[in-house]
Coordinates of N, CA, C and O in Angstrom, one line a residue:
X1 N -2.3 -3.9 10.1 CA -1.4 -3.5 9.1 C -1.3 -1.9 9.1 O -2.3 -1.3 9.5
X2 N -0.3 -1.4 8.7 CA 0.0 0.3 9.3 C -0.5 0.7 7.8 O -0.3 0.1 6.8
X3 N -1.3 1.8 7.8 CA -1.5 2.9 6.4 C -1.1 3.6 5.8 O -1.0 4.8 6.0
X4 N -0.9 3.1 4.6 CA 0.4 3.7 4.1 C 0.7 5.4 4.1 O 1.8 5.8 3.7
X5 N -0.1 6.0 4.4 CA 0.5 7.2 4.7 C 1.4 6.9 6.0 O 1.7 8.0 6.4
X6 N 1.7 6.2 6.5 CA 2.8 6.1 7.3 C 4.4 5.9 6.7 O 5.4 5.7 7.4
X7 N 4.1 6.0 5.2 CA 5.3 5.7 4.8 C 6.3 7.7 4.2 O 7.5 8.0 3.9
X8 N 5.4 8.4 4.2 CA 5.5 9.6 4.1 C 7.0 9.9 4.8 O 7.1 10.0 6.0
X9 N 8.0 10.1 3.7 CA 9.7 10.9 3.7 C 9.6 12.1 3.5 O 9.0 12.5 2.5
X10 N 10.0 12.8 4.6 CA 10.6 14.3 4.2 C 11.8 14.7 4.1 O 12.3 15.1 5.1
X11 N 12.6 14.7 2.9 CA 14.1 14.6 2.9 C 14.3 16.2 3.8 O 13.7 17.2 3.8
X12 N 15.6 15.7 4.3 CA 16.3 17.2 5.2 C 16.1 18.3 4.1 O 16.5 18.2 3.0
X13 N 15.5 19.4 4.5 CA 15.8 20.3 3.6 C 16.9 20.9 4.2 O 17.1 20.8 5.3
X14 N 17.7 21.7 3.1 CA 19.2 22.6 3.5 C 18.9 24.1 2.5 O 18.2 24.2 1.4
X15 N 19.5 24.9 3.1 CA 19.9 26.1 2.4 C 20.2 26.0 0.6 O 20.0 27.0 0.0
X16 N 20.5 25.3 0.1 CA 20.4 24.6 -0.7 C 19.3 24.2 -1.9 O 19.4 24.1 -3.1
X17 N 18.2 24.1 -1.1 CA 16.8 24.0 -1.8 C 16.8 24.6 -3.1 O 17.5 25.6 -3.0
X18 N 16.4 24.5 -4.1 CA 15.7 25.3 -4.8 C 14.7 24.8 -6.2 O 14.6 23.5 -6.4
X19 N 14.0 25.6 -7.0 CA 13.0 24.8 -7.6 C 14.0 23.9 -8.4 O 13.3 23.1 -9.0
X20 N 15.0 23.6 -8.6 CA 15.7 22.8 -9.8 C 15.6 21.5 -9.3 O 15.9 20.6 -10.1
X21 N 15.2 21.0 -7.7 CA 15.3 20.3 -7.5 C 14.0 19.1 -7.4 O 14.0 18.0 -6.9
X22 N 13.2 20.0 -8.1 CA 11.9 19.2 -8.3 C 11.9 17.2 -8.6 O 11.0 16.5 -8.1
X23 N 12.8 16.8 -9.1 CA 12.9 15.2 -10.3 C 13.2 14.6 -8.8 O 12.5 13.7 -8.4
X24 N 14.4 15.2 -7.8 CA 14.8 14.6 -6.9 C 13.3 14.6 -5.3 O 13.3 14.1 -4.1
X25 N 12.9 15.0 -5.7 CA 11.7 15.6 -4.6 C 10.6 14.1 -5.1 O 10.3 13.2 -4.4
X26 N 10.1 14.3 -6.2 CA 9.1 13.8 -7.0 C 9.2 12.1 -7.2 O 8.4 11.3 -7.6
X27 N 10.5 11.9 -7.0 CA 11.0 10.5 -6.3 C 11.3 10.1 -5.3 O 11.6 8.9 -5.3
X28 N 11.3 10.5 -4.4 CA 11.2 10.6 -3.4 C 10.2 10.4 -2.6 O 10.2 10.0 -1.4
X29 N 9.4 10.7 -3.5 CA 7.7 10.9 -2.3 C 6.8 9.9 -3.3 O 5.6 9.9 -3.2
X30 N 7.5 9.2 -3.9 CA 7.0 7.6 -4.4 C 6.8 6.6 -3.6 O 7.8 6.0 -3.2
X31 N 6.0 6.4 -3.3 CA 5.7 5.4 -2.3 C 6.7 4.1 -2.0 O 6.9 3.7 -0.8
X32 N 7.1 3.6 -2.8 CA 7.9 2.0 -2.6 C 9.7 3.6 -2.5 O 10.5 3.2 -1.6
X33 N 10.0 4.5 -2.9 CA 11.0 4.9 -2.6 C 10.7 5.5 -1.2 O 11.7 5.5 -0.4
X34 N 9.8 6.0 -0.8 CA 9.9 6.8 0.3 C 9.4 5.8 1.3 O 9.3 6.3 2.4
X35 N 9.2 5.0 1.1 CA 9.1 3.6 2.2 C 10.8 3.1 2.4 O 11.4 3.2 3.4
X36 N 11.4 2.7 1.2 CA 12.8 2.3 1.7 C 13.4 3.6 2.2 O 14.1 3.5 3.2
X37 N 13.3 4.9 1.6 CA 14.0 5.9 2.9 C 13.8 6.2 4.2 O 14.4 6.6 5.1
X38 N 12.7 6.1 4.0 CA 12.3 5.9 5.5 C 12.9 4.8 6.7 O 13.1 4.9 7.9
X39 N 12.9 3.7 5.8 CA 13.4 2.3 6.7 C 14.9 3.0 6.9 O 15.3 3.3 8.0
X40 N 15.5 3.1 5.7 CA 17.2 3.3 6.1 C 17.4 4.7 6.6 O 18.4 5.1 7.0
X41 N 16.5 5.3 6.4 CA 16.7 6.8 7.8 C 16.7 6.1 9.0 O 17.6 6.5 9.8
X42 N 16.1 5.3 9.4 CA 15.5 4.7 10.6 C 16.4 3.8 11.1 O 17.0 4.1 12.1
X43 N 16.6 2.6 10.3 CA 18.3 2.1 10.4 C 19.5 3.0 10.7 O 20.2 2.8 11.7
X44 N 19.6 3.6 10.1 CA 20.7 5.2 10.3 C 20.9 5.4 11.6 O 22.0 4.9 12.1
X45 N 20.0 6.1 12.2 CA 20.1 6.6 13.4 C 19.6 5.8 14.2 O 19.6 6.4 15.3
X46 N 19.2 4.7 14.2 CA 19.6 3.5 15.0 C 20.7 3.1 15.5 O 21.0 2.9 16.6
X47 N 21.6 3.0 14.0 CA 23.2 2.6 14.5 C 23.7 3.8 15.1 O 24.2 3.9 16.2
X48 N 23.5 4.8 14.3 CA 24.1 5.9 15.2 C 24.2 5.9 16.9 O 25.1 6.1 17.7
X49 N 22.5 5.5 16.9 CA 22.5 5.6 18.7 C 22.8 5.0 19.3 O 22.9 5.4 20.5
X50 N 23.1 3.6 18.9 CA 23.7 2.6 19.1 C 25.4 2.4 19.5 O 25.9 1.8 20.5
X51 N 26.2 3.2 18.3 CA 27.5 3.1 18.4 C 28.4 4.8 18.5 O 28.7 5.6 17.6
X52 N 28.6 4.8 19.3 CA 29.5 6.1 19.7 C 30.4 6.3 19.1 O 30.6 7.5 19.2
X53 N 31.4 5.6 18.4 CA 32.2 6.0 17.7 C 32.3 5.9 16.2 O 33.3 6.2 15.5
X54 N 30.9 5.1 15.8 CA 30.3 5.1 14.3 C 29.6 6.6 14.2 O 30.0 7.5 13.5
X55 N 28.5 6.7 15.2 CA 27.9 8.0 15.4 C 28.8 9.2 15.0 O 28.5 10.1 14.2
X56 N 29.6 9.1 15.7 CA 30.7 10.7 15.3 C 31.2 10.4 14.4 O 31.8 11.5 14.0
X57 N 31.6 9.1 13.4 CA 32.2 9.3 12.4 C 30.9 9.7 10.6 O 31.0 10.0 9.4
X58 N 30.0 9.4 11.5 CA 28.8 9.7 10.4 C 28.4 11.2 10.4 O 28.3 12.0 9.5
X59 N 28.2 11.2 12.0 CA 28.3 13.1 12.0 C 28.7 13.8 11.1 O 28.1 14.5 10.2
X60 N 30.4 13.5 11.6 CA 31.9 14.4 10.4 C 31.5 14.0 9.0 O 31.9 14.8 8.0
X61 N 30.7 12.8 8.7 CA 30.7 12.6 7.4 C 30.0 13.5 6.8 O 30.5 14.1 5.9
X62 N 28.7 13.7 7.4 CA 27.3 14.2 7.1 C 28.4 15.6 6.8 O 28.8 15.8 5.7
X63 N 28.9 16.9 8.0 CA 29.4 17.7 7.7 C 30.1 18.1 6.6 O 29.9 19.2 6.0
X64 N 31.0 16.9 6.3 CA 31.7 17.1 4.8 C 30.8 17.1 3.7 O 30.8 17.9 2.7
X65 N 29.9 16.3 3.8 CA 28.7 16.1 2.6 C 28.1 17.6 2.3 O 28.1 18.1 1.2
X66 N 27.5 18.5 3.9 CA 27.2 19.4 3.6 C 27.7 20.3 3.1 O 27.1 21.0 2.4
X67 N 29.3 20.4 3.6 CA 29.9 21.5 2.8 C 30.1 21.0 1.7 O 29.6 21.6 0.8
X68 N 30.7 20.2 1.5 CA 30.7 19.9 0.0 C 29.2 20.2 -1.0 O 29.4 20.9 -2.1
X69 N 28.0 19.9 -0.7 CA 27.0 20.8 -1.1 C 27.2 22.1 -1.4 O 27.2 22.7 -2.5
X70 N 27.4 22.7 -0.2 CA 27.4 24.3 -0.6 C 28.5 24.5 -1.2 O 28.3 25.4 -2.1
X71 N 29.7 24.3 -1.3 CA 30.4 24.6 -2.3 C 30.5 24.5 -3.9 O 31.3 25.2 -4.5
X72 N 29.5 23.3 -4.4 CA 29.2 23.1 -5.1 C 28.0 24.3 -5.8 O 28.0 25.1 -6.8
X73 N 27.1 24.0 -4.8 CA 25.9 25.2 -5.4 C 26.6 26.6 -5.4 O 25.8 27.4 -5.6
X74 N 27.6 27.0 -5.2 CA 28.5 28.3 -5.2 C 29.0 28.1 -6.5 O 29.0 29.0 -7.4
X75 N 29.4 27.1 -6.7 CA 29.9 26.6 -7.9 C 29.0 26.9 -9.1 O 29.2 27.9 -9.8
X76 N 28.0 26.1 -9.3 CA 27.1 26.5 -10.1 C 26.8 27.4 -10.3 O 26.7 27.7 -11.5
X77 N 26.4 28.5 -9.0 CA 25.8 29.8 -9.5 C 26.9 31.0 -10.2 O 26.6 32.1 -10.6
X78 N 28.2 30.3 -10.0 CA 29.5 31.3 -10.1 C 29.2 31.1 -12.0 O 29.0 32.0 -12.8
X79 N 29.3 30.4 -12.1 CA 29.6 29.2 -13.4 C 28.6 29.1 -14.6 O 28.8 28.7 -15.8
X80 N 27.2 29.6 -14.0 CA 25.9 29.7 -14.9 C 24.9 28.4 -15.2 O 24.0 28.3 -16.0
X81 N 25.6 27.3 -14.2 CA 25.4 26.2 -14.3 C 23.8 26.1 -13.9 O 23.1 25.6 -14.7
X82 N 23.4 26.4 -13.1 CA 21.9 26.8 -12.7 C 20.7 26.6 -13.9 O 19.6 26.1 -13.6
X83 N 21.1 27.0 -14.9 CA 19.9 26.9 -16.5 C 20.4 25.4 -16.5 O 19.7 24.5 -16.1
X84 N 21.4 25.4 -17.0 CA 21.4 23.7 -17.4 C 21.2 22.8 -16.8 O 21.2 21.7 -17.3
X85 N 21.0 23.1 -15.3 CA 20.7 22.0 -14.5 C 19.1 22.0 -14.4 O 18.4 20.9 -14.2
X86 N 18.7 23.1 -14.5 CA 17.2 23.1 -14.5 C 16.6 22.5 -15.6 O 15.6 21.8 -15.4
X87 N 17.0 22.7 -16.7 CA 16.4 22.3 -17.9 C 16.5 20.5 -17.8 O 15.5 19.8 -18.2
X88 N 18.0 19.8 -17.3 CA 18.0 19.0 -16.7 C 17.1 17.9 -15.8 O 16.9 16.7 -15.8
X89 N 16.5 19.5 -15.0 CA 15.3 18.8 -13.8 C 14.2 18.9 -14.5 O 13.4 17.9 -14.4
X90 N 13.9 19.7 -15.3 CA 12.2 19.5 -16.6 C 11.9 18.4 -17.1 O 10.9 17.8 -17.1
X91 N 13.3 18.1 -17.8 CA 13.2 16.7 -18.5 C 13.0 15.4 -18.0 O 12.4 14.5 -18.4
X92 N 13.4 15.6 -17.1 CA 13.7 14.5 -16.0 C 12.2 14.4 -15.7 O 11.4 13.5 -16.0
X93 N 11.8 15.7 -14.7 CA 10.5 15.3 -14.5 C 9.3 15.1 -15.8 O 8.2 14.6 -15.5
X94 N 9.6 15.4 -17.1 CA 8.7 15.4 -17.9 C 8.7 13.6 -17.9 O 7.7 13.0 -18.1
X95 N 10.1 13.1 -17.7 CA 10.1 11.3 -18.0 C 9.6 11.1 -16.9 O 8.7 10.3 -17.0
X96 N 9.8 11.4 -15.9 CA 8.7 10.4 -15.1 C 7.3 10.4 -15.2 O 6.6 9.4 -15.1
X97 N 6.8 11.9 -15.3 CA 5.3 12.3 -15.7 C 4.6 10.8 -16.5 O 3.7 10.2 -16.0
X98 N 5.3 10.5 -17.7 CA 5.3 10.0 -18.6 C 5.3 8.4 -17.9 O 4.5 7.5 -17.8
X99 N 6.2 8.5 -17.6 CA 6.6 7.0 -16.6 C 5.1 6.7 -15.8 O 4.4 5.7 -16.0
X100 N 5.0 7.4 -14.9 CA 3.9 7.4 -13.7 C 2.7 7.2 -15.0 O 1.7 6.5 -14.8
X101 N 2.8 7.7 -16.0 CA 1.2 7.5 -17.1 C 1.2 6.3 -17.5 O 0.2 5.7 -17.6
X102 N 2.3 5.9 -17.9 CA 2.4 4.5 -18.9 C 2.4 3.2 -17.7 O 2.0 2.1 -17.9
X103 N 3.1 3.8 -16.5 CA 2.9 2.6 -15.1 C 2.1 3.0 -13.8 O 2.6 3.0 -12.7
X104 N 1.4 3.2 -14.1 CA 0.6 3.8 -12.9 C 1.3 3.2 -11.6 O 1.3 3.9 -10.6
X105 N 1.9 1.7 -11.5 CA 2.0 1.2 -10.2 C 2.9 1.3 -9.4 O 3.0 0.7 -8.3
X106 N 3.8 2.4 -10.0 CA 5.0 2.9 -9.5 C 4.8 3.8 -8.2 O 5.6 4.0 -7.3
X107 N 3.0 4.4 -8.5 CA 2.6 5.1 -7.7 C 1.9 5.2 -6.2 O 1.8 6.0 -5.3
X108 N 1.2 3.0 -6.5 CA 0.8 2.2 -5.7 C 1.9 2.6 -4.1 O 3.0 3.2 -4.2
X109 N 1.3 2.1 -3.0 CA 2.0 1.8 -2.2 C 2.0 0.4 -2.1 O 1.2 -0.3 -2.8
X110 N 3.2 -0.1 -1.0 CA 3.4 -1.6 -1.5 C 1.8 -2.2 -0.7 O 1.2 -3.0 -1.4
X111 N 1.1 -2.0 0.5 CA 0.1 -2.4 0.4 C -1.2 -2.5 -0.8 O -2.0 -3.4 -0.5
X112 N -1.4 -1.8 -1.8 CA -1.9 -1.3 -2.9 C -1.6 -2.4 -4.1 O -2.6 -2.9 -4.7
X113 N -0.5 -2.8 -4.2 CA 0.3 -3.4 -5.1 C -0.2 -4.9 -4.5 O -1.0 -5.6 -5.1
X114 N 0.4 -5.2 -3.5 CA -0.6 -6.7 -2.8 C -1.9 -6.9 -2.8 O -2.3 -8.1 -3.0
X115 N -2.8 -5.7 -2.4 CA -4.2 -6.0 -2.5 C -4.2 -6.0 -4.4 O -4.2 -7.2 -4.6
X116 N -4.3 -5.6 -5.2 CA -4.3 -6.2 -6.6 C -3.7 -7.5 -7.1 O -4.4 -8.4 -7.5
X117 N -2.1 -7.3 -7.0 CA -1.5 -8.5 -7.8 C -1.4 -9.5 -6.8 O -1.0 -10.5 -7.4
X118 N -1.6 -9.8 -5.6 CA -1.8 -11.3 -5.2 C -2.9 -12.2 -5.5 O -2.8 -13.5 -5.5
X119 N -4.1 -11.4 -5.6 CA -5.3 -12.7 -6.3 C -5.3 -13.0 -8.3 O -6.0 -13.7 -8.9
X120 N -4.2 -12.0 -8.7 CA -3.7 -12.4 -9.8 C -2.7 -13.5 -9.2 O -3.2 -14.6 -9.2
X121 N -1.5 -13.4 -8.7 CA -0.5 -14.0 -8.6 C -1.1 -15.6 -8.4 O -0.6 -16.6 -9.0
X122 N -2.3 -15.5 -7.5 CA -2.5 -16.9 -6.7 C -3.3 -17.9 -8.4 O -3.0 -19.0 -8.8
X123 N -4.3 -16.8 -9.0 CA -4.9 -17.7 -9.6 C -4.1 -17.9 -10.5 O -4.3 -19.0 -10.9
X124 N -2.7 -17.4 -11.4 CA -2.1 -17.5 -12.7 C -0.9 -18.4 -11.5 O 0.3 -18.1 -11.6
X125 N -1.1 -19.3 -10.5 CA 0.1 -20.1 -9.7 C 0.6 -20.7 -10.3 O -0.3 -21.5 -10.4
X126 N 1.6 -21.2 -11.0 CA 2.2 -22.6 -11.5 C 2.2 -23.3 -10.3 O 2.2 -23.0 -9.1
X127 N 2.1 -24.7 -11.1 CA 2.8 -25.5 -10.1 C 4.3 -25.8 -9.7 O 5.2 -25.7 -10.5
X128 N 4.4 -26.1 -8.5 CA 5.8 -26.3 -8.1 C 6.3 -27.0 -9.3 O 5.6 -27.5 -10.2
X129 N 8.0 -27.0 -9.1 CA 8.7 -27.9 -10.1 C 8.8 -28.8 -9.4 O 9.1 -28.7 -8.3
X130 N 8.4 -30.1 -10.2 CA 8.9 -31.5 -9.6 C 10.2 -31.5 -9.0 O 11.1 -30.9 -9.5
X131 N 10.5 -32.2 -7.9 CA 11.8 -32.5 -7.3 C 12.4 -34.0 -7.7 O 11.8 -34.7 -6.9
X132 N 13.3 -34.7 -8.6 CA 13.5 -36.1 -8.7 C 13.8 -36.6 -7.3 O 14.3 -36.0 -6.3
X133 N 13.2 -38.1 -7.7 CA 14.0 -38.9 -6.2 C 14.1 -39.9 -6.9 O 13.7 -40.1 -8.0
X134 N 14.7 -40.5 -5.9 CA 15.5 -42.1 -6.5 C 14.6 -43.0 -5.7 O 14.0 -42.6 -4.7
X135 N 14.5 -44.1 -6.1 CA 13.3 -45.2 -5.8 C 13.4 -45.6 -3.8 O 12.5 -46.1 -3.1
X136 N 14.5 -45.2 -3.4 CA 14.4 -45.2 -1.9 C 13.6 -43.3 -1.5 O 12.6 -43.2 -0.8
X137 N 13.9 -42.6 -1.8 CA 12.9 -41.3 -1.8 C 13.9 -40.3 -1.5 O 13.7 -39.2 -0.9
X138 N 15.3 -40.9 -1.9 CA 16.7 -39.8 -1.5 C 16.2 -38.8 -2.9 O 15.3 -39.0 -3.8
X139 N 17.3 -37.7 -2.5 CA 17.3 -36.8 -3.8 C 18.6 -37.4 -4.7 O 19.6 -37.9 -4.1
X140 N 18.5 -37.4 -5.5 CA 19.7 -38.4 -6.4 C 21.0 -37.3 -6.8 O 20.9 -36.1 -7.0
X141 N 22.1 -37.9 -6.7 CA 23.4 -37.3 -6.5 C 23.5 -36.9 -7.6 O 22.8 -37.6 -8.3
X142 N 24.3 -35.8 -8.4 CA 24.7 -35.2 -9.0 C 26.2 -35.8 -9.0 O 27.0 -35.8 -8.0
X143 N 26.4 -36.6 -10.7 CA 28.2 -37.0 -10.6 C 28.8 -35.7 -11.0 O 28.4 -35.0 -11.8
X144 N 30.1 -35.3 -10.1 CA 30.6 -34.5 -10.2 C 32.3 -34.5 -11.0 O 33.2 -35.1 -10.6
X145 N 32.3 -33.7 -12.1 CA 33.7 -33.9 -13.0 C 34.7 -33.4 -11.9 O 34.7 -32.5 -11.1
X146 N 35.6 -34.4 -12.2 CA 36.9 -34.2 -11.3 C 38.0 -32.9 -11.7 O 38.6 -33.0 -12.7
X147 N 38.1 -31.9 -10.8 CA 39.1 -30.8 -11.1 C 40.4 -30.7 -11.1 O 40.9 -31.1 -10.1
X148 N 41.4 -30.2 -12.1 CA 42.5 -30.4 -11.9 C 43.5 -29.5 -10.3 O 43.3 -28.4 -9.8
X149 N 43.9 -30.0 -10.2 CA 44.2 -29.2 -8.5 C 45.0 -27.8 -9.3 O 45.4 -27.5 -10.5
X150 N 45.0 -27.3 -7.9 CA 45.6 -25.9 -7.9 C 44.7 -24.6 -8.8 O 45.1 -23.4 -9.0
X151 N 43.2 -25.3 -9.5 CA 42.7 -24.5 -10.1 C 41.1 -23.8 -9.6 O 40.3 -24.6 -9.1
X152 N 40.7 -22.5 -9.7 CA 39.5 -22.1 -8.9 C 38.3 -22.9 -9.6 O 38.2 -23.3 -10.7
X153 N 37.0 -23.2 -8.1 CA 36.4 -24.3 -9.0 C 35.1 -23.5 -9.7 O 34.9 -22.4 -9.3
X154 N 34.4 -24.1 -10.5 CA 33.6 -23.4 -11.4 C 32.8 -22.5 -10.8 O 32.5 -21.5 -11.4
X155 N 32.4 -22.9 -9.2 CA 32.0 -21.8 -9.2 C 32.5 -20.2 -8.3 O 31.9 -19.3 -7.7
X156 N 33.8 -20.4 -8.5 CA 35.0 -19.5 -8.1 C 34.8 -19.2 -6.4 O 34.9 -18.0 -6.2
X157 N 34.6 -19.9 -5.4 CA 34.8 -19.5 -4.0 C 36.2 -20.4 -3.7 O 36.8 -20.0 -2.7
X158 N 36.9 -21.5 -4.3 CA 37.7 -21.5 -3.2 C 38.9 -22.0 -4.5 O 38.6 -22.4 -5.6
X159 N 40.4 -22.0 -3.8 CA 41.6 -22.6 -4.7 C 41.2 -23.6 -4.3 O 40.2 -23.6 -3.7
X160 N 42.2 -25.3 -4.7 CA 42.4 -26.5 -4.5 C 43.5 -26.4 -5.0 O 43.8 -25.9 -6.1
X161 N 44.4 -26.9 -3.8 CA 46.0 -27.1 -4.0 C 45.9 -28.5 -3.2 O 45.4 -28.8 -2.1
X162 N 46.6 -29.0 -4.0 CA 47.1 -30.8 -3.4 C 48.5 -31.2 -3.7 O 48.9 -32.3 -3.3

């Protein structure tokens, strides 16, 4: 079984950086989140390497994304937007502070989380739900109400036209 320090995300840093960005950082490096970014970083540039002409259209994407970043944070700092986004990022991190206190297991990694709650899970087991059978040991049919044609059926995948 791998250690969960193997699960350790370092999002790209960009020019961009700055302390406001603390709430997005501090999620990030949550163990069950920085385990799934890590998987779909990894997926990512898998397909990338994979497909040559997905590859370059993710490239161009990634580029637009970045400029659009920096234009943005140009924005902000033109604009005074910078205070309110910070005060933004305090709060934010003050709720998770709070969060991580009131749930500590958010903080677990998913190995962490298994070695605790499965020998709860096992001993609080229900039993399975009974399955009915019919005296030969078939599973017993469900009568089904007849639909009027041309209409979607209850459970909306297909028309019926007759």
């Amino acid at each position: 079984m791998p250690a969960a320090t193997e699960y350790s995300f370092e999002p790209t840093t960009t020019p961009l950086e700055s302390e406001s960005h603390q709430f997005i950082q501090r999620v990030a490096h949550l163990p069950m989140v920085a385990l799934t970014l890590s998987r779909l970083a990894e997926l990512y540039e898998q397909t990338k390497l994979r497909h040559e002409i997905l590859s370059y259209a993710l490239n161009k994407g990634e580029a637009t994304v970045l400029g659009s970043l920096e234009v943005a944070h140009g924005i902000a700092n033109r604009t005074g937007l910078q205070g309110p986004l910070s005060m933004v990022d305090t709060s934010a991190c003050y709720v998770l502070s709070k969060v991580e206190e009131k749930l500590p297991i958010i903080t677990y990694t998913p190995y962490e989380v298994r070695r605790i709650f499965l020998p709860l899970a096992q001993k609080h087991r229900l039993p399975p739900p009974a399955i009915p059978h019919t005296s030969d040991g078939t599973l017993p049919v469900q009568p089904v109400e007849p639909r009027p044609p041309g209409k979607i059926t209850s459970r909306g995948l297909c028309v019926l036209f007759v």
